[in-house]
């Protein structure tokens, strides 16, 4: 009985080791599982780390806010440094780009360069294209365009103003004068199928008036001042000129211009008559003799016209 009582009072687990007294050999399995995300982060590529959205912790969080690992801290620092370097490079490059400009900028200027870039890029016509058309809405000529006003030369290079009266001996274009304002027709040349016509603005006045000649290539009448003006054919001119000895022939500008035209049309040398092609000369070439008086003129002029262009003008006599 006493032996049973002693057995009941003893500890049956006294020989079993306690967990708190046991020495663990390695890290807990839970710690190894927690380290798995860090290994995944290290295997992510450069562009994926660069472009991925960054985690932003809760504003009011304390203990629950995630702490960045050492690798993530180094990556963010390197990315910030790279961004700062790019921004610095852009800030230094921008003034140089504005100062130097591109190829089109140097060739055409800033406004035209924008237009060329827009056109080469295939964009629809926008503000840059409209600027190139100018303030009047008309396209301006380009660098290699042939749409340029030709510089006029010759006796009729200038254009007379409306209502202007020219001095005797001058000729000018009168593009503003309509057919109904030319006056009375006083001559035409040739007689058959006339190409040139002569108008007197005040035929009842015996003094100096404004005369107009039509038939020019540009469509503009030519204005002169005269008391009398008449057409003369090349055949008549040659009869008078080549009927004289060469020493007695004049050498005015109209004479020299006629020699040049005659050589092209008739194929003859200088100081030789046109010959059997004189009819061809008569059809496209004409003299206009202009006098300052009806009777007893003390001054007159000759104008040579060929193929709708004034070739020369010189005093007669």
CSV table of C-alpha atoms in Angstrom, one decimal:
chain,number,residue,atom,x,y,z
A,1,UNK,CA,0.0,0.0,0.0
A,2,UNK,CA,2.8,2.3,0.8
A,3,UNK,CA,4.5,1.5,-2.5
A,4,UNK,CA,1.4,2.4,-4.5
A,5,UNK,CA,1.2,5.8,-2.7
A,6,UNK,CA,4.8,6.7,-3.6
A,7,UNK,CA,4.3,5.8,-7.2
A,8,UNK,CA,1.2,8.1,-7.4
A,9,UNK,CA,3.1,11.1,-6.1
A,10,UNK,CA,6.0,10.9,-8.6
A,11,UNK,CA,6.1,12.9,-11.9
A,12,UNK,CA,5.7,10.5,-14.9
A,13,UNK,CA,7.2,13.1,-17.4
A,14,UNK,CA,10.3,13.9,-15.5
A,15,UNK,CA,12.4,12.0,-17.9
A,16,UNK,CA,11.0,13.7,-21.0
A,17,UNK,CA,13.1,16.8,-22.3
A,18,UNK,CA,11.4,20.2,-22.4
A,19,UNK,CA,11.1,22.2,-25.6
A,20,UNK,CA,12.5,25.4,-24.0
A,21,UNK,CA,15.6,23.5,-22.9
A,22,UNK,CA,16.2,22.1,-26.4
A,23,UNK,CA,19.0,23.7,-28.6
A,24,UNK,CA,17.7,24.3,-32.3
A,25,UNK,CA,20.2,23.5,-35.0
A,26,UNK,CA,19.1,26.0,-37.8
A,27,UNK,CA,16.7,28.8,-38.7
A,28,UNK,CA,13.0,28.2,-38.4
A,29,UNK,CA,11.2,27.1,-41.6
A,30,UNK,CA,9.0,30.2,-41.4
A,31,UNK,CA,12.1,32.4,-41.8
A,32,UNK,CA,13.1,30.5,-45.0
A,33,UNK,CA,9.6,31.0,-46.5
A,34,UNK,CA,9.7,34.7,-45.8
A,35,UNK,CA,13.0,35.1,-47.6
A,36,UNK,CA,11.6,33.7,-50.9
A,37,UNK,CA,10.2,37.1,-52.1
A,38,UNK,CA,13.6,38.7,-51.8
A,39,UNK,CA,15.1,36.0,-54.0
A,40,UNK,CA,12.3,36.7,-56.6
A,41,UNK,CA,13.1,40.4,-56.5
A,42,UNK,CA,16.7,39.8,-57.4
A,43,UNK,CA,15.8,37.8,-60.5
A,44,UNK,CA,13.7,40.7,-62.0
A,45,UNK,CA,15.2,42.3,-65.1
A,46,UNK,CA,16.5,45.9,-65.4
A,47,UNK,CA,13.6,47.4,-67.5
A,48,UNK,CA,11.0,45.6,-65.4
A,49,UNK,CA,12.5,47.1,-62.2
A,50,UNK,CA,12.7,50.5,-64.0
A,51,UNK,CA,9.1,50.6,-65.3
A,52,UNK,CA,7.2,48.8,-62.5
A,53,UNK,CA,5.1,50.9,-60.2
A,54,UNK,CA,6.6,51.6,-56.8
A,55,UNK,CA,4.8,50.4,-53.6
A,56,UNK,CA,3.6,53.3,-51.5
A,57,UNK,CA,3.0,52.6,-47.9
A,58,UNK,CA,0.0,53.7,-45.9
A,59,UNK,CA,0.3,57.2,-44.7
A,60,UNK,CA,-0.9,56.5,-41.2
A,61,UNK,CA,0.8,53.0,-40.9
A,62,UNK,CA,3.3,52.3,-38.2
A,63,UNK,CA,4.3,48.7,-37.6
A,64,UNK,CA,2.6,47.4,-40.8
A,65,UNK,CA,4.7,49.6,-43.2
A,66,UNK,CA,7.0,47.4,-45.3
A,67,UNK,CA,10.7,48.0,-44.9
A,68,UNK,CA,12.8,48.1,-48.1
A,69,UNK,CA,15.6,45.6,-48.3
A,70,UNK,CA,19.2,46.7,-48.9
A,71,UNK,CA,19.0,45.6,-52.6
A,72,UNK,CA,15.9,47.6,-53.2
A,73,UNK,CA,17.4,50.6,-51.6
A,74,UNK,CA,20.5,50.4,-53.8
A,75,UNK,CA,18.3,50.0,-57.0
A,76,UNK,CA,16.1,53.1,-56.1
A,77,UNK,CA,19.2,55.2,-55.4
A,78,UNK,CA,20.8,54.2,-58.7
A,79,UNK,CA,17.6,55.0,-60.6
A,80,UNK,CA,17.3,58.4,-59.0
A,81,UNK,CA,20.9,59.1,-59.9
A,82,UNK,CA,20.4,58.1,-63.5
A,83,UNK,CA,17.2,60.3,-63.7
A,84,UNK,CA,19.2,63.3,-62.3
A,85,UNK,CA,22.0,62.7,-64.9
A,86,UNK,CA,19.4,62.5,-67.8
A,87,UNK,CA,17.7,65.7,-66.6
A,88,UNK,CA,21.1,67.5,-66.4
A,89,UNK,CA,22.0,66.3,-69.9
A,90,UNK,CA,18.6,67.6,-71.2
A,91,UNK,CA,19.1,70.9,-69.5
A,92,UNK,CA,22.5,71.3,-71.1
A,93,UNK,CA,21.4,70.1,-74.6
A,94,UNK,CA,18.3,72.3,-74.9
A,95,UNK,CA,20.2,75.7,-75.1
A,96,UNK,CA,22.6,74.2,-77.7
A,97,UNK,CA,19.7,72.9,-79.8
A,98,UNK,CA,18.0,76.3,-79.7
A,99,UNK,CA,21.2,78.1,-80.6
A,100,UNK,CA,22.4,75.7,-83.4
A,101,UNK,CA,19.2,74.6,-85.0
A,102,UNK,CA,18.8,71.8,-87.5
A,103,UNK,CA,19.6,71.7,-91.2
A,104,UNK,CA,16.2,73.0,-92.3
A,105,UNK,CA,16.4,75.8,-89.6
A,106,UNK,CA,19.8,77.0,-90.9
A,107,UNK,CA,18.6,76.8,-94.5
A,108,UNK,CA,15.2,78.4,-94.3
A,109,UNK,CA,15.0,80.0,-90.9
A,110,UNK,CA,12.9,78.8,-87.9
A,111,UNK,CA,9.4,79.4,-89.3
A,112,UNK,CA,10.1,77.8,-92.7
A,113,UNK,CA,12.0,74.9,-91.0
A,114,UNK,CA,8.8,74.1,-89.0
A,115,UNK,CA,6.8,74.0,-92.3
A,116,UNK,CA,9.4,71.8,-94.0
A,117,UNK,CA,9.4,69.4,-91.1
A,118,UNK,CA,5.6,69.2,-91.1
A,119,UNK,CA,5.4,68.6,-94.8
A,120,UNK,CA,8.1,65.9,-94.7
A,121,UNK,CA,6.3,64.2,-91.8
A,122,UNK,CA,3.1,63.9,-93.9
A,123,UNK,CA,1.0,66.0,-91.5
A,124,UNK,CA,-2.0,67.8,-92.7
A,125,UNK,CA,-1.7,71.5,-93.5
A,126,UNK,CA,-1.7,73.4,-90.2
A,127,UNK,CA,-0.5,76.8,-88.8
A,128,UNK,CA,3.0,76.2,-90.1
A,129,UNK,CA,1.8,75.6,-93.7
A,130,UNK,CA,-0.5,78.6,-93.6
A,131,UNK,CA,2.4,80.8,-92.4
A,132,UNK,CA,4.4,79.8,-95.4
A,133,UNK,CA,1.6,81.2,-97.7
A,134,UNK,CA,2.2,84.6,-96.2
A,135,UNK,CA,-0.3,87.2,-94.9
A,136,UNK,CA,-2.2,87.5,-98.2
A,137,UNK,CA,-2.8,83.7,-98.4
A,138,UNK,CA,-0.7,83.3,-101.6
A,139,UNK,CA,2.1,80.9,-101.7
A,140,UNK,CA,5.5,82.4,-101.6
A,141,UNK,CA,8.1,81.2,-104.0
A,142,UNK,CA,10.6,78.7,-102.8
A,143,UNK,CA,14.3,78.7,-102.9
A,144,UNK,CA,14.5,77.1,-106.4
A,145,UNK,CA,11.1,78.3,-107.7
A,146,UNK,CA,10.9,79.9,-111.1
A,147,UNK,CA,7.8,81.9,-110.1
A,148,UNK,CA,9.7,85.2,-109.9
A,149,UNK,CA,8.9,88.5,-111.6
A,150,UNK,CA,11.1,89.0,-114.6
A,151,UNK,CA,13.1,92.2,-114.5
A,152,UNK,CA,11.9,94.4,-117.4
A,153,UNK,CA,14.4,96.1,-119.6
A,154,UNK,CA,14.1,98.2,-122.8
A,155,UNK,CA,12.4,101.4,-123.8
A,156,UNK,CA,9.0,100.3,-122.4
A,157,UNK,CA,10.2,99.0,-119.0
A,158,UNK,CA,8.2,101.4,-116.9
A,159,UNK,CA,4.4,101.4,-116.4
A,160,UNK,CA,2.6,104.7,-116.7
A,161,UNK,CA,0.2,105.8,-113.9
A,162,UNK,CA,-3.5,106.3,-114.5
A,163,UNK,CA,-4.0,109.8,-116.0
A,164,UNK,CA,-0.3,110.4,-116.5
A,165,UNK,CA,0.8,112.2,-119.7
A,166,UNK,CA,4.2,111.2,-121.0
A,167,UNK,CA,6.6,113.6,-122.5
A,168,UNK,CA,7.2,113.4,-126.2
A,169,UNK,CA,9.8,110.6,-127.0
A,170,UNK,CA,8.8,108.3,-124.1
A,171,UNK,CA,6.9,105.1,-124.2
A,172,UNK,CA,5.5,103.1,-121.3
A,173,UNK,CA,3.1,100.2,-120.6
A,174,UNK,CA,-0.5,101.2,-119.8
A,175,UNK,CA,-1.9,98.0,-118.4
A,176,UNK,CA,-4.7,99.8,-116.6
A,177,UNK,CA,-6.3,101.2,-119.7
A,178,UNK,CA,-9.2,99.1,-121.0
A,179,UNK,CA,-10.1,98.7,-124.6
A,180,UNK,CA,-13.0,101.1,-124.3
A,181,UNK,CA,-10.7,103.9,-123.1
A,182,UNK,CA,-8.1,103.7,-125.8
A,183,UNK,CA,-9.8,106.3,-128.0
A,184,UNK,CA,-10.3,106.3,-131.8
A,185,UNK,CA,-8.5,103.7,-133.9
A,186,UNK,CA,-6.4,105.5,-136.5
A,187,UNK,CA,-4.3,102.7,-137.9
A,188,UNK,CA,-3.8,98.9,-138.1
A,189,UNK,CA,-1.0,96.7,-139.3
A,190,UNK,CA,-0.8,94.6,-141.4
A,191,UNK,CA,-3.8,95.7,-143.5
A,192,UNK,CA,-5.0,92.1,-143.8
A,193,UNK,CA,-5.3,90.2,-140.5
A,194,UNK,CA,-4.0,93.1,-138.4
A,195,UNK,CA,-1.8,92.3,-135.4
A,196,UNK,CA,-1.1,95.9,-134.2
A,197,UNK,CA,-3.6,98.7,-133.8
A,198,UNK,CA,-3.0,102.4,-133.2
A,199,UNK,CA,-5.5,104.6,-131.2
A,200,UNK,CA,-5.7,108.4,-130.7
A,201,UNK,CA,-7.2,109.4,-127.4
A,202,UNK,CA,-8.3,112.8,-128.8
A,203,UNK,CA,-8.4,112.7,-132.6
A,204,UNK,CA,-10.0,116.2,-132.9
A,205,UNK,CA,-7.1,117.9,-131.2
A,206,UNK,CA,-4.2,118.9,-133.5
A,207,UNK,CA,-1.7,119.2,-130.7
A,208,UNK,CA,0.0,116.5,-128.6
A,209,UNK,CA,-2.2,113.7,-127.5
A,210,UNK,CA,-1.8,110.3,-125.8
A,211,UNK,CA,-1.7,107.5,-128.4
A,212,UNK,CA,-2.0,103.8,-127.6
A,213,UNK,CA,-0.5,100.8,-129.5
A,214,UNK,CA,-1.9,97.3,-129.0
A,215,UNK,CA,-0.7,93.9,-130.1
A,216,UNK,CA,2.0,93.2,-127.5
A,217,UNK,CA,2.9,89.8,-126.1
A,218,UNK,CA,2.0,90.8,-122.5
A,219,UNK,CA,-1.5,92.1,-123.5
A,220,UNK,CA,-0.8,95.7,-122.2
A,221,UNK,CA,-1.1,98.7,-124.5
A,222,UNK,CA,1.8,101.0,-125.0
A,223,UNK,CA,1.3,104.7,-124.4
A,224,UNK,CA,3.1,107.5,-126.3
A,225,UNK,CA,2.6,111.2,-126.8
A,226,UNK,CA,2.4,112.6,-130.3
A,227,UNK,CA,0.5,114.8,-132.7
A,228,UNK,CA,0.7,112.2,-135.4
A,229,UNK,CA,1.7,108.5,-135.4
A,230,UNK,CA,1.8,106.1,-138.4
A,231,UNK,CA,2.8,102.5,-139.1
A,232,UNK,CA,5.6,101.7,-141.5
A,233,UNK,CA,6.4,98.3,-143.2
A,234,UNK,CA,9.9,96.8,-143.3
A,235,UNK,CA,9.6,96.6,-147.1
A,236,UNK,CA,9.3,100.4,-147.2
A,237,UNK,CA,12.1,100.8,-144.7
A,238,UNK,CA,14.5,98.7,-146.8
A,239,UNK,CA,13.6,100.5,-150.0
A,240,UNK,CA,14.6,103.8,-148.3
A,241,UNK,CA,17.7,102.5,-146.5
A,242,UNK,CA,19.3,100.1,-149.0
A,243,UNK,CA,18.6,102.5,-151.9
A,244,UNK,CA,21.2,104.8,-150.4
A,245,UNK,CA,25.0,104.4,-150.4
A,246,UNK,CA,26.3,102.5,-147.3
A,247,UNK,CA,28.2,105.6,-146.3
A,248,UNK,CA,24.9,107.6,-146.2
A,249,UNK,CA,23.0,105.1,-144.1
A,250,UNK,CA,22.3,106.0,-140.5
A,251,UNK,CA,23.4,103.8,-137.6
A,252,UNK,CA,20.8,104.5,-135.0
A,253,UNK,CA,19.7,101.9,-132.4
A,254,UNK,CA,16.6,101.1,-134.5
A,255,UNK,CA,18.8,100.4,-137.5
A,256,UNK,CA,21.1,98.1,-135.5
A,257,UNK,CA,18.1,96.3,-134.0
A,258,UNK,CA,16.5,95.8,-137.5
A,259,UNK,CA,19.8,94.2,-138.7
A,260,UNK,CA,19.6,91.7,-135.9
A,261,UNK,CA,16.0,90.8,-136.5
A,262,UNK,CA,16.5,90.6,-140.3
A,263,UNK,CA,19.4,88.2,-139.9
A,264,UNK,CA,17.3,85.8,-137.9
A,265,UNK,CA,14.2,86.0,-140.0
A,266,UNK,CA,15.7,86.3,-143.5
A,267,UNK,CA,19.0,84.6,-143.0
A,268,UNK,CA,21.1,87.3,-144.7
A,269,UNK,CA,24.2,89.1,-143.6
A,270,UNK,CA,24.4,92.7,-142.3
A,271,UNK,CA,23.7,95.6,-144.7
A,272,UNK,CA,22.0,93.2,-147.1
A,273,UNK,CA,18.2,93.4,-148.0
A,274,UNK,CA,16.0,90.6,-146.7
A,275,UNK,CA,15.2,89.4,-150.3
A,276,UNK,CA,12.4,87.0,-151.0
A,277,UNK,CA,11.5,86.6,-147.3
A,278,UNK,CA,10.5,90.2,-146.9
A,279,UNK,CA,6.8,89.2,-146.7
A,280,UNK,CA,7.6,87.2,-143.6
A,281,UNK,CA,9.2,90.3,-142.1
A,282,UNK,CA,6.2,92.4,-143.0
A,283,UNK,CA,3.8,90.1,-141.2
A,284,UNK,CA,5.6,90.2,-137.8
A,285,UNK,CA,7.6,93.4,-137.8
A,286,UNK,CA,6.6,97.0,-137.9
A,287,UNK,CA,7.9,100.5,-137.5
A,288,UNK,CA,5.9,103.3,-135.7
A,289,UNK,CA,6.9,106.8,-136.7
A,290,UNK,CA,5.9,109.4,-134.1
A,291,UNK,CA,5.8,113.2,-134.8
A,292,UNK,CA,5.5,116.1,-132.5
A,293,UNK,CA,3.5,118.2,-135.0
A,294,UNK,CA,1.1,117.6,-137.9
A,295,UNK,CA,3.0,120.0,-140.2
A,296,UNK,CA,6.5,121.2,-140.0
A,297,UNK,CA,7.6,118.7,-137.4
A,298,UNK,CA,10.9,119.5,-135.9
A,299,UNK,CA,11.2,116.2,-134.1
A,300,UNK,CA,10.2,112.6,-134.7
A,301,UNK,CA,10.9,109.1,-133.3
A,302,UNK,CA,11.0,105.6,-134.7
A,303,UNK,CA,9.9,102.6,-132.7
A,304,UNK,CA,10.7,99.0,-133.9
A,305,UNK,CA,8.3,96.2,-132.9
A,306,UNK,CA,8.9,92.5,-133.7
A,307,UNK,CA,6.8,89.6,-132.5
A,308,UNK,CA,4.9,91.7,-129.9
A,309,UNK,CA,8.0,93.2,-128.3
A,310,UNK,CA,9.6,96.7,-128.7
A,311,UNK,CA,13.1,96.1,-130.0
A,312,UNK,CA,14.4,99.6,-130.0
A,313,UNK,CA,13.4,103.3,-130.1
A,314,UNK,CA,15.5,106.1,-131.5
A,315,UNK,CA,15.2,109.7,-132.9
A,316,UNK,CA,14.5,109.9,-136.7
A,317,UNK,CA,15.9,112.2,-139.3
